[in-house]
Amino acid sequence: MARPNRLPLPNALLLAGITLVVLPHVPHLPLWLSIATLSVIAWRLLHDAGRVPLPNRFMRILLVLLAIAVLLVTYRTLVGREAGTALLVLMLVLKLFEMRSWRDVTVVVFLGFFVMVTAFLFSQSLLMGAYTLVVVALLIASLISFQQPTRPLAREPLLGDLRHAVRLVLQALPVALILFLLFPRIPGPLWGLPEDAAASRTGLSDEMEPGRISRLVDSNEVAFRVQFEGNRPAPAQRYWRGPILWQYDGRKWQTEPHRVRLPQQFDLDFNGPALDYQVTLEPHNRQWLFALEMPATLPEQAQLNSEYQLLSRRRVSEVFRYEVRSYTDYRLDPDILLERERYLALPPGTSPRTRELVKALAAETTSSSQLVQRVLDYFSEQPFYYTREPPLLFDDPVDEFVFETRRGFCEHYASAFTVMMRQAGIPARVVTGYYGGEMNPLADYMIVRQSDAHAWSEVWLQGRGWVRVDPTGVIPPSRIEMSADLAQREPAVRSRLDAERPWWLRSLRRAGYAWDAVNNRWQQWVVGYNQSRQNALLRALGMEDINWGKLVFLLMVILSLALLIIAALVFRSGAKTHKHVNRIYHRFLRKLARRGINKSPAETPGAFGERAVQQQPTKSERIGQITQTYLLLRYADLDTQTQRRYLKWFARAVRQFRPD
Amino acid sequence: MSLARRAPRPSFLQRFNLARFFKGDAPSAAPWVLDRRNVYILPTRQGLFFAVTLVIILLGAINYNNSLGYFLTFLLGSIAIVGILHTYRNLLRLEVRLANIEPAFAGGEVTVPVALHNPGTERREQIALAFADQEPNRCAIPACGQCVVSLRRPAGERGWQPVGRFSLASTFPLGLFRAWSHVVPDSHYLVYPEPASEARLPQTSRYMASLVGDQGIGSDDFAGLRGYRSGDSLKHVHWKALAREQGLLTKQFGGDRSERLWLDWRMLEGRETEARLSQLCRWVIEAGQQGLEFGLWLPDQIIEPGRGHAHQQQCLQALALFGG
């Protein structure tokens, strides 16, 4: 089928769709590419308006080569998430320069869908999902509008195409939903994921260098959400164990590649009530998982390293859900400490002034646990301050912090404390993770945010094992600079702050909780929907031991049913409407017949209407309107909406019609 | 509204006859109603390309375990599937009829006016009608409305010709699927011989002028006025003259003064039959254009002299069907 080889219109719909496709990529595209992309779209728009010519073939090839060269310089590669996306965006917009036929339009639209998918590698938020629907509707509408190539460009048909596209999308949504829920989920990956597959996010890292970064970036982003079954931990117990750092080089704390140990190799006792909960972890592209101290069970797909830290077998590159049981009352390795030297090692000559101080403090005490308490007292007695904006530290961070600046946050305290313990001969290590978490009052789950990230220490004491010590916690509230997150995590401080807030800020907070609750649903049901969720859903529907074949069968049956319903909607007979119109008209005729005004079969509705008006002069207006509407409904070329409106009016008018 | 269906329901084997898929049913009488049995649908090249795109997106979604990627794949796939229904609906229940087909000349084109009636309440968009190997004509049919599309095709040979198979197709709304149906009408149209290029009419030596000449008793041309005689038709009374008080006058008509032309098969001795018919055809057209009164003499048929459109058509039809 031949089509005109020139586009007849400046296609506003298509270009709008392509712009929306590119927009989510702008934040992570290099600036030059974003500008180039939007300029090409603008260029095409100007061309369609008849203002500028398109570049010729030579220019186009030159542009492609130039762009690829610059891409290579920027990324040093053309594969991977960032570079691959940039390349796709580039191909998409450059294709706009040579869009002349219907086939080119389809290439542009399909490429547009591709670029849309790559945006999901960066964000799978609820907003992104809604945005996707808008983009799909626009691109589908432009496909529809290109089906009518000879039509002049006018606002009305374009809106019509958009309406048509929205109708298609709405009819397709239930089918898509069924496919989403029942299509067999194949656990990926099918091939190797590039290094940068998942979004890099703010979060914990495997090293800590106190004094290096003076300003901690506060991020309100959610780290993970927790659903408790039964008991919840007391606020003071909300220590979420993460990476353990034990290697100190005089400036920074690090961890070695994880050594895995089996659970039975730990000497671990639990007391008190158990806490059962399910963690939904946002992807952080690392292996570590978080659990309340101390986890007692090992989630599926997880292992433990020698520091009793939970690790996923793969990088957490998508939402990861796992169930754990923890006991807040525990004893870890109380009798024997393996690799004792590891937790005592310090580079020679580390922090000499602190070493003197520790020696002096140790002289006042008789046992390790007394010394721990003495050092903590030192922090609380001396003018140490908690601040999120500490001064920079240069030569020996611990000495400088303990004797000079005395201002810092958890990293500084944990680092200094751990060094001091090691100087006193007590095995110690730094534990990072999250401290706190707030319950969403509108839905029963706990939100732990990136701003809850925390660092504390663990010391090993004979007979008690690894004991958690949080030196930051001993700083009295008066020396905590307000608005600090740590202060807000204390329930007393928080409730006081809440009371001080104006009503609108409180309702804003409530709205924030509601939004997070919706987001949580989205994460649980959409982003985190996987094979196990699918199985759980089917079990909830009463289908045990699902296999692939059964699933496909079920999918086919439900899909066919849905399509039958949609087909019935689409193929809805017009004749039925006519029958309906006729039925109503006959009701009108019967009402008149009761007054002896009978329509003879040979009489046209118009002629009958005139005769009826003569016999019912007081109702002449109504009779005329009803007859007119009947004729319109039967014979006029009405669009669907008008038809529906007329039909409604017609039915009501006949129902209310009372002949004299 | 008569929704006449072809009466005998086809058997199972007939329904799955692959030839119907390519050629349509045997010729049948109007109206042709497109229904589930004769509307077919397959993806277009763009549709296949779209399917490949979806498979790639799906593989990506599986690999990255990306839920929104899955969702977009399924949404686009569902849109395509729902699009099938929309495309199919575009043709379903359409009623097709043929209007009168004007005879054509061999070597020329025939115009087949196809009337489409849409009984539904939804507009039918982008229906492409075409004879095999011809450029399609597109039209949209409003809800409960009509639309007439004039299809053109080479007229074919002299004589009665079957209209032949034409198809209705639509790729609306997405262009990913093409629904089509074949209509094979049992109607025929008449093809006149191809007019010869030689337009000069035969010498007038053979024409037969009226020996009597004008006697004022013909009826075609106004010939003058004379006094009223009793028995004259009132129709011929010159009322305007009466109104001017010029007395009762009767209008006189004549007609036999004009020339009569015989287009004679025998004048074209020594040529092929088709060439003779072709030449006669040209002459009929010429004579008709010049408004001459002419007769046609054929070995098997003699058409008395006459004039006017109907007469010309009669002559051309005789030529078209000569020897048939």
PDB file of C-alpha atoms in Angstrom, chain A residues 32-275:
ATOM      1  CA  TRP A  32      25.580  18.686  25.745  1.00  0.00           C
ATOM      2  CA  LEU A  33      23.444  15.697  24.788  1.00  0.00           C
ATOM      3  CA  SER A  34      20.365  17.036  26.548  1.00  0.00           C
ATOM      4  CA  ILE A  35      20.744  20.351  24.775  1.00  0.00           C
ATOM      5  CA  ALA A  36      21.444  18.664  21.438  1.00  0.00           C
ATOM      6  CA  THR A  37      18.406  16.412  21.867  1.00  0.00           C
ATOM      7  CA  LEU A  38      16.008  19.208  22.601  1.00  0.00           C
ATOM      8  CA  SER A  39      17.488  21.302  19.775  1.00  0.00           C
ATOM      9  CA  VAL A  40      16.941  18.514  17.248  1.00  0.00           C
ATOM     10  CA  ILE A  41      13.313  18.241  18.327  1.00  0.00           C
ATOM     11  CA  ALA A  42      12.937  22.010  18.029  1.00  0.00           C
ATOM     12  CA  TRP A  43      14.641  21.901  14.627  1.00  0.00           C
ATOM     13  CA  ARG A  44      12.210  19.280  13.408  1.00  0.00           C
ATOM     14  CA  LEU A  45       9.307  21.334  14.714  1.00  0.00           C
ATOM     15  CA  LEU A  46      10.570  24.403  12.862  1.00  0.00           C
ATOM     16  CA  HIS A  47      11.006  22.319   9.741  1.00  0.00           C
ATOM     17  CA  ASP A  48       7.460  21.031   9.954  1.00  0.00           C
ATOM     18  CA  ALA A  49       6.274  24.600  10.306  1.00  0.00           C
ATOM     19  CA  GLY A  50       8.083  25.301   7.054  1.00  0.00           C
ATOM     20  CA  ARG A  51      10.796  27.497   8.548  1.00  0.00           C
ATOM     21  CA  VAL A  52      14.038  25.591   8.090  1.00  0.00           C
ATOM     22  CA  PRO A  53      15.256  22.761   5.858  1.00  0.00           C
ATOM     23  CA  LEU A  54      16.412  19.465   7.268  1.00  0.00           C
ATOM     24  CA  PRO A  55      20.118  18.696   7.058  1.00  0.00           C
ATOM     25  CA  ASN A  56      21.096  16.823   3.930  1.00  0.00           C
ATOM     26  CA  ARG A  57      22.455  13.309   3.831  1.00  0.00           C
ATOM     27  CA  PHE A  58      26.078  14.341   4.173  1.00  0.00           C
ATOM     28  CA  MET A  59      25.291  16.555   7.144  1.00  0.00           C
ATOM     29  CA  ARG A  60      23.302  13.794   8.803  1.00  0.00           C
ATOM     30  CA  ILE A  61      26.122  11.276   8.526  1.00  0.00           C
ATOM     31  CA  LEU A  62      28.525  13.883   9.845  1.00  0.00           C
ATOM     32  CA  LEU A  63      26.246  14.601  12.792  1.00  0.00           C
ATOM     33  CA  VAL A  64      25.927  10.902  13.656  1.00  0.00           C
ATOM     34  CA  LEU A  65      29.687  10.376  13.542  1.00  0.00           C
ATOM     35  CA  LEU A  66      30.352  13.500  15.542  1.00  0.00           C
ATOM     36  CA  ALA A  67      27.813  12.555  18.192  1.00  0.00           C
ATOM     37  CA  ILE A  68      29.178   9.026  18.540  1.00  0.00           C
ATOM     38  CA  ALA A  69      32.710  10.401  18.829  1.00  0.00           C
ATOM     39  CA  VAL A  70      31.675  12.767  21.595  1.00  0.00           C
ATOM     40  CA  LEU A  71      29.802   9.936  23.318  1.00  0.00           C
ATOM     41  CA  LEU A  72      32.930   7.806  23.229  1.00  0.00           C
ATOM     42  CA  VAL A  73      34.965  10.639  24.685  1.00  0.00           C
ATOM     43  CA  THR A  74      32.369  11.152  27.421  1.00  0.00           C
ATOM     44  CA  TYR A  75      31.818   7.542  28.444  1.00  0.00           C
ATOM     45  CA  ARG A  76      34.781   5.676  26.897  1.00  0.00           C
ATOM     46  CA  THR A  77      32.229   3.008  25.907  1.00  0.00           C
ATOM     47  CA  LEU A  78      28.922   2.616  24.104  1.00  0.00           C
ATOM     48  CA  VAL A  79      27.513  -0.174  26.270  1.00  0.00           C
ATOM     49  CA  GLY A  80      26.252  -0.182  29.804  1.00  0.00           C
ATOM     50  CA  ARG A  81      23.354   1.658  31.284  1.00  0.00           C
ATOM     51  CA  GLU A  82      24.505   5.255  30.976  1.00  0.00           C
ATOM     52  CA  ALA A  83      26.269   5.105  27.641  1.00  0.00           C
ATOM     53  CA  GLY A  84      23.735   2.734  26.090  1.00  0.00           C
ATOM     54  CA  THR A  85      20.874   5.011  27.038  1.00  0.00           C
ATOM     55  CA  ALA A  86      22.676   8.035  25.676  1.00  0.00           C
ATOM     56  CA  LEU A  87      23.295   6.190  22.402  1.00  0.00           C
ATOM     57  CA  LEU A  88      19.620   5.215  22.107  1.00  0.00           C
ATOM     58  CA  VAL A  89      18.465   8.762  22.788  1.00  0.00           C
ATOM     59  CA  LEU A  90      20.873   9.974  20.149  1.00  0.00           C
ATOM     60  CA  MET A  91      19.632   7.488  17.557  1.00  0.00           C
ATOM     61  CA  LEU A  92      16.050   8.399  18.321  1.00  0.00           C
ATOM     62  CA  VAL A  93      16.437  12.128  17.823  1.00  0.00           C
ATOM     63  CA  LEU A  94      18.696  11.847  14.800  1.00  0.00           C
ATOM     64  CA  LYS A  95      16.074   9.631  13.187  1.00  0.00           C
ATOM     65  CA  LEU A  96      13.790  12.668  13.385  1.00  0.00           C
ATOM     66  CA  PHE A  97      15.984  14.246  10.706  1.00  0.00           C
ATOM     67  CA  GLU A  98      15.138  11.588   8.189  1.00  0.00           C
ATOM     68  CA  MET A  99      11.526  10.937   9.019  1.00  0.00           C
ATOM     69  CA  ARG A 100       9.728  11.051   5.714  1.00  0.00           C
ATOM     70  CA  SER A 101       7.458   8.057   5.421  1.00  0.00           C
ATOM     71  CA  TRP A 102       5.025   6.101   7.498  1.00  0.00           C
ATOM     72  CA  ARG A 103       7.696   3.491   8.024  1.00  0.00           C
ATOM     73  CA  ASP A 104      10.072   6.097   9.472  1.00  0.00           C
ATOM     74  CA  VAL A 105       7.325   7.189  11.819  1.00  0.00           C
ATOM     75  CA  THR A 106       6.926   3.651  13.126  1.00  0.00           C
ATOM     76  CA  VAL A 107      10.682   3.373  13.603  1.00  0.00           C
ATOM     77  CA  VAL A 108      10.645   6.605  15.617  1.00  0.00           C
ATOM     78  CA  VAL A 109       7.708   5.469  17.740  1.00  0.00           C
ATOM     79  CA  PHE A 110       9.188   2.027  18.429  1.00  0.00           C
ATOM     80  CA  LEU A 111      12.557   3.563  19.267  1.00  0.00           C
ATOM     81  CA  GLY A 112      10.660   5.898  21.566  1.00  0.00           C
ATOM     82  CA  PHE A 113       9.280   2.889  23.455  1.00  0.00           C
ATOM     83  CA  PHE A 114      12.818   1.544  23.763  1.00  0.00           C
ATOM     84  CA  VAL A 115      14.119   4.761  25.228  1.00  0.00           C
ATOM     85  CA  MET A 116      11.147   4.765  27.598  1.00  0.00           C
ATOM     86  CA  VAL A 117      12.150   1.337  28.916  1.00  0.00           C
ATOM     87  CA  THR A 118      15.718   2.432  29.548  1.00  0.00           C
ATOM     88  CA  ALA A 119      14.331   5.150  31.805  1.00  0.00           C
ATOM     89  CA  PHE A 120      13.051   2.364  34.090  1.00  0.00           C
ATOM     90  CA  LEU A 121      16.642   1.352  34.767  1.00  0.00           C
ATOM     91  CA  PHE A 122      16.986   4.661  36.558  1.00  0.00           C
ATOM     92  CA  SER A 123      13.630   4.894  38.264  1.00  0.00           C
ATOM     93  CA  GLN A 124      10.648   2.640  38.762  1.00  0.00           C
ATOM     94  CA  SER A 125       8.684   5.000  40.938  1.00  0.00           C
ATOM     95  CA  LEU A 126       4.933   5.320  40.974  1.00  0.00           C
ATOM     96  CA  LEU A 127       5.210   8.678  39.225  1.00  0.00           C
ATOM     97  CA  MET A 128       7.256   7.052  36.506  1.00  0.00           C
ATOM     98  CA  GLY A 129       4.521   4.467  36.029  1.00  0.00           C
ATOM     99  CA  ALA A 130       1.865   7.146  35.635  1.00  0.00           C
ATOM    100  CA  TYR A 131       4.136   9.126  33.339  1.00  0.00           C
ATOM    101  CA  THR A 132       4.604   6.048  31.176  1.00  0.00           C
ATOM    102  CA  LEU A 133       0.868   5.850  30.566  1.00  0.00           C
ATOM    103  CA  VAL A 134       0.849   9.448  29.328  1.00  0.00           C
ATOM    104  CA  VAL A 135       3.784   8.848  26.999  1.00  0.00           C
ATOM    105  CA  VAL A 136       2.268   5.642  25.617  1.00  0.00           C
ATOM    106  CA  ALA A 137      -1.038   7.405  24.956  1.00  0.00           C
ATOM    107  CA  LEU A 138       0.757  10.204  23.095  1.00  0.00           C
ATOM    108  CA  LEU A 139       2.864   7.890  20.952  1.00  0.00           C
ATOM    109  CA  ILE A 140      -0.120   5.673  20.155  1.00  0.00           C
ATOM    110  CA  ALA A 141      -2.111   8.781  19.265  1.00  0.00           C
ATOM    111  CA  SER A 142       0.606   9.827  16.844  1.00  0.00           C
ATOM    112  CA  LEU A 143       0.519   6.367  15.253  1.00  0.00           C
ATOM    113  CA  ILE A 144      -3.214   6.815  14.831  1.00  0.00           C
ATOM    114  CA  SER A 145      -2.873  10.280  13.392  1.00  0.00           C
ATOM    115  CA  PHE A 146      -0.383   9.024  10.823  1.00  0.00           C
ATOM    116  CA  GLN A 147      -2.998   6.530   9.681  1.00  0.00           C
ATOM    117  CA  GLN A 148      -4.877   9.435   8.188  1.00  0.00           C
ATOM    118  CA  PRO A 149      -2.108  10.997   6.156  1.00  0.00           C
ATOM    119  CA  THR A 150      -4.260  13.001   3.820  1.00  0.00           C
ATOM    120  CA  ARG A 151      -6.099  14.830   6.507  1.00  0.00           C
ATOM    121  CA  PRO A 152      -5.264  18.475   7.017  1.00  0.00           C
ATOM    122  CA  LEU A 153      -3.745  19.361  10.331  1.00  0.00           C
ATOM    123  CA  ALA A 154      -6.349  20.659  12.661  1.00  0.00           C
ATOM    124  CA  ARG A 155      -6.717  20.703  16.374  1.00  0.00           C
ATOM    125  CA  GLU A 156      -9.959  18.765  16.379  1.00  0.00           C
ATOM    126  CA  PRO A 157      -8.743  15.583  14.667  1.00  0.00           C
ATOM    127  CA  LEU A 158      -5.571  15.574  16.738  1.00  0.00           C
ATOM    128  CA  LEU A 159      -7.655  15.709  19.892  1.00  0.00           C
ATOM    129  CA  GLY A 160      -9.806  12.976  18.420  1.00  0.00           C
ATOM    130  CA  ASP A 161      -6.737  10.825  17.862  1.00  0.00           C
ATOM    131  CA  LEU A 162      -5.681  11.438  21.433  1.00  0.00           C
ATOM    132  CA  ARG A 163      -9.113  10.412  22.649  1.00  0.00           C
ATOM    133  CA  HIS A 164      -8.964   7.326  20.508  1.00  0.00           C
ATOM    134  CA  ALA A 165      -5.525   6.472  21.895  1.00  0.00           C
ATOM    135  CA  VAL A 166      -6.701   6.954  25.480  1.00  0.00           C
ATOM    136  CA  ARG A 167      -9.608   4.621  24.788  1.00  0.00           C
ATOM    137  CA  LEU A 168      -7.236   2.017  23.381  1.00  0.00           C
ATOM    138  CA  VAL A 169      -4.942   2.321  26.398  1.00  0.00           C
ATOM    139  CA  LEU A 170      -7.856   2.026  28.816  1.00  0.00           C
ATOM    140  CA  GLN A 171      -9.178  -1.052  27.049  1.00  0.00           C
ATOM    141  CA  ALA A 172      -5.691  -2.548  26.993  1.00  0.00           C
ATOM    142  CA  LEU A 173      -5.000  -1.879  30.693  1.00  0.00           C
ATOM    143  CA  PRO A 174      -6.957  -4.822  32.137  1.00  0.00           C
ATOM    144  CA  VAL A 175      -5.352  -7.191  29.653  1.00  0.00           C
ATOM    145  CA  ALA A 176      -1.938  -5.783  30.506  1.00  0.00           C
ATOM    146  CA  LEU A 177      -2.688  -6.222  34.196  1.00  0.00           C
ATOM    147  CA  ILE A 178      -3.628  -9.870  33.727  1.00  0.00           C
ATOM    148  CA  LEU A 179      -0.448 -10.455  31.759  1.00  0.00           C
ATOM    149  CA  PHE A 180       1.569  -8.651  34.413  1.00  0.00           C
ATOM    150  CA  LEU A 181       0.178 -10.789  37.188  1.00  0.00           C
ATOM    151  CA  LEU A 182       0.104 -14.157  35.444  1.00  0.00           C
ATOM    152  CA  PHE A 183       2.825 -14.123  32.814  1.00  0.00           C
ATOM    153  CA  PRO A 184       5.404 -16.650  34.006  1.00  0.00           C
ATOM    154  CA  ARG A 185       8.224 -14.724  35.622  1.00  0.00           C
ATOM    155  CA  ILE A 186      11.601 -15.976  34.607  1.00  0.00           C
ATOM    156  CA  PRO A 187      14.208 -15.105  37.214  1.00  0.00           C
ATOM    157  CA  GLY A 188      16.872 -13.055  35.507  1.00  0.00           C
ATOM    158  CA  PRO A 189      19.434 -12.226  34.475  1.00  0.00           C
ATOM    159  CA  LEU A 190      19.595 -13.933  31.091  1.00  0.00           C
ATOM    160  CA  TRP A 191      22.983 -12.490  30.402  1.00  0.00           C
ATOM    161  CA  GLY A 192      25.493 -10.569  32.446  1.00  0.00           C
ATOM    162  CA  LEU A 193      24.379  -7.261  33.779  1.00  0.00           C
ATOM    163  CA  PRO A 194      26.687  -4.370  33.140  1.00  0.00           C
ATOM    164  CA  GLU A 195      28.403  -2.941  36.203  1.00  0.00           C
ATOM    165  CA  ASP A 196      26.186   0.090  36.264  1.00  0.00           C
ATOM    166  CA  ALA A 197      22.953  -1.826  35.805  1.00  0.00           C
ATOM    167  CA  ALA A 198      21.232  -0.476  38.855  1.00  0.00           C
ATOM    168  CA  ALA A 199      20.968   3.051  39.979  1.00  0.00           C
ATOM    169  CA  SER A 200      23.772   4.146  42.247  1.00  0.00           C
ATOM    170  CA  ARG A 201      22.152   5.616  45.284  1.00  0.00           C
ATOM    171  CA  THR A 202      23.001   7.404  48.437  1.00  0.00           C
ATOM    172  CA  GLY A 203      23.515   4.960  51.190  1.00  0.00           C
ATOM    173  CA  LEU A 204      26.142   3.203  53.170  1.00  0.00           C
ATOM    174  CA  SER A 205      29.532   2.493  51.738  1.00  0.00           C
ATOM    175  CA  ASP A 206      32.181  -0.016  52.609  1.00  0.00           C
ATOM    176  CA  GLU A 207      34.549   2.604  53.892  1.00  0.00           C
ATOM    177  CA  MET A 208      34.348   5.424  56.354  1.00  0.00           C
ATOM    178  CA  GLU A 209      36.722   8.318  56.621  1.00  0.00           C
ATOM    179  CA  PRO A 210      35.737  10.651  59.439  1.00  0.00           C
ATOM    180  CA  GLY A 211      36.745  14.235  58.931  1.00  0.00           C
ATOM    181  CA  ARG A 212      37.028  13.911  55.204  1.00  0.00           C
ATOM    182  CA  ILE A 213      33.613  15.126  54.223  1.00  0.00           C
ATOM    183  CA  SER A 214      32.525  17.892  56.466  1.00  0.00           C
ATOM    184  CA  ARG A 215      28.933  18.030  55.339  1.00  0.00           C
ATOM    185  CA  LEU A 216      26.818  14.922  55.471  1.00  0.00           C
ATOM    186  CA  VAL A 217      24.267  14.935  52.713  1.00  0.00           C
ATOM    187  CA  ASP A 218      20.902  14.494  54.302  1.00  0.00           C
ATOM    188  CA  SER A 219      18.769  12.300  52.162  1.00  0.00           C
ATOM    189  CA  ASN A 220      15.171  11.664  52.927  1.00  0.00           C
ATOM    190  CA  GLU A 221      15.198   8.686  50.570  1.00  0.00           C
ATOM    191  CA  VAL A 222      13.825   5.453  51.895  1.00  0.00           C
ATOM    192  CA  ALA A 223      16.482   2.818  52.596  1.00  0.00           C
ATOM    193  CA  PHE A 224      14.066   0.048  53.421  1.00  0.00           C
ATOM    194  CA  ARG A 225      10.646  -0.603  54.853  1.00  0.00           C
ATOM    195  CA  VAL A 226       9.835  -3.134  57.510  1.00  0.00           C
ATOM    196  CA  GLN A 227       6.630  -4.973  58.202  1.00  0.00           C
ATOM    197  CA  PHE A 228       6.530  -6.493  61.672  1.00  0.00           C
ATOM    198  CA  GLU A 229       4.556  -9.521  62.614  1.00  0.00           C
ATOM    199  CA  GLY A 230       3.623  -9.068  66.228  1.00  0.00           C
ATOM    200  CA  ASN A 231       6.231  -7.341  68.388  1.00  0.00           C
ATOM    201  CA  ARG A 232       7.982  -4.176  67.388  1.00  0.00           C
ATOM    202  CA  PRO A 233      11.377  -3.204  68.751  1.00  0.00           C
ATOM    203  CA  ALA A 234      11.577  -0.389  71.285  1.00  0.00           C
ATOM    204  CA  PRO A 235      13.023   2.794  69.753  1.00  0.00           C
ATOM    205  CA  ALA A 236      16.314   2.277  71.591  1.00  0.00           C
ATOM    206  CA  GLN A 237      16.618  -1.205  70.088  1.00  0.00           C
ATOM    207  CA  ARG A 238      16.313  -0.129  66.485  1.00  0.00           C
ATOM    208  CA  TYR A 239      19.885  -0.827  65.446  1.00  0.00           C
ATOM    209  CA  TRP A 240      19.914  -2.180  61.882  1.00  0.00           C
ATOM    210  CA  ARG A 241      23.171  -3.993  61.380  1.00  0.00           C
ATOM    211  CA  GLY A 242      24.977  -3.334  58.123  1.00  0.00           C
ATOM    212  CA  PRO A 243      28.600  -3.383  56.922  1.00  0.00           C
ATOM    213  CA  ILE A 244      31.195  -3.956  59.643  1.00  0.00           C
ATOM    214  CA  LEU A 245      34.470  -2.073  59.265  1.00  0.00           C
ATOM    215  CA  TRP A 246      37.480  -3.378  61.094  1.00  0.00           C
ATOM    216  CA  GLN A 247      40.538  -2.378  59.067  1.00  0.00           C
ATOM    217  CA  TYR A 248      42.010   0.972  60.080  1.00  0.00           C
ATOM    218  CA  ASP A 249      44.881   2.656  58.246  1.00  0.00           C
ATOM    219  CA  GLY A 250      45.176   5.722  60.445  1.00  0.00           C
ATOM    220  CA  ARG A 251      42.657   7.729  58.468  1.00  0.00           C
ATOM    221  CA  LYS A 252      39.883   5.521  57.255  1.00  0.00           C
ATOM    222  CA  TRP A 253      37.972   2.397  58.181  1.00  0.00           C
ATOM    223  CA  GLN A 254      37.496  -0.355  55.635  1.00  0.00           C
ATOM    224  CA  THR A 255      36.394  -3.899  55.337  1.00  0.00           C
ATOM    225  CA  GLU A 256      38.026  -6.713  53.495  1.00  0.00           C
ATOM    226  CA  PRO A 257      36.173  -8.732  50.888  1.00  0.00           C
ATOM    227  CA  HIS A 258      33.671 -10.712  52.848  1.00  0.00           C
ATOM    228  CA  ARG A 259      34.671 -13.953  54.378  1.00  0.00           C
ATOM    229  CA  VAL A 260      31.658 -16.161  54.635  1.00  0.00           C
ATOM    230  CA  ARG A 261      30.994 -18.247  57.689  1.00  0.00           C
ATOM    231  CA  LEU A 262      28.275 -20.738  58.297  1.00  0.00           C
ATOM    232  CA  PRO A 263      25.748 -19.900  61.036  1.00  0.00           C
ATOM    233  CA  GLN A 264      26.797 -22.846  63.211  1.00  0.00           C
ATOM    234  CA  GLN A 265      30.336 -21.458  63.428  1.00  0.00           C
ATOM    235  CA  PHE A 266      29.111 -18.646  65.642  1.00  0.00           C
ATOM    236  CA  ASP A 267      28.668 -18.960  69.325  1.00  0.00           C
ATOM    237  CA  LEU A 268      25.339 -17.255  69.719  1.00  0.00           C
ATOM    238  CA  ASP A 269      22.695 -17.240  72.484  1.00  0.00           C
ATOM    239  CA  PHE A 270      19.332 -15.594  72.311  1.00  0.00           C
ATOM    240  CA  ASN A 271      16.991 -14.534  75.088  1.00  0.00           C
ATOM    241  CA  GLY A 272      13.762 -12.691  75.330  1.00  0.00           C
ATOM    242  CA  PRO A 273      11.000 -12.351  72.782  1.00  0.00           C
ATOM    243  CA  ALA A 274      11.613 -12.840  69.081  1.00  0.00           C
ATOM    244  CA  LEU A 275      10.854 -10.220  66.464  1.00  0.00           C
TER     245      LEU A 275
END
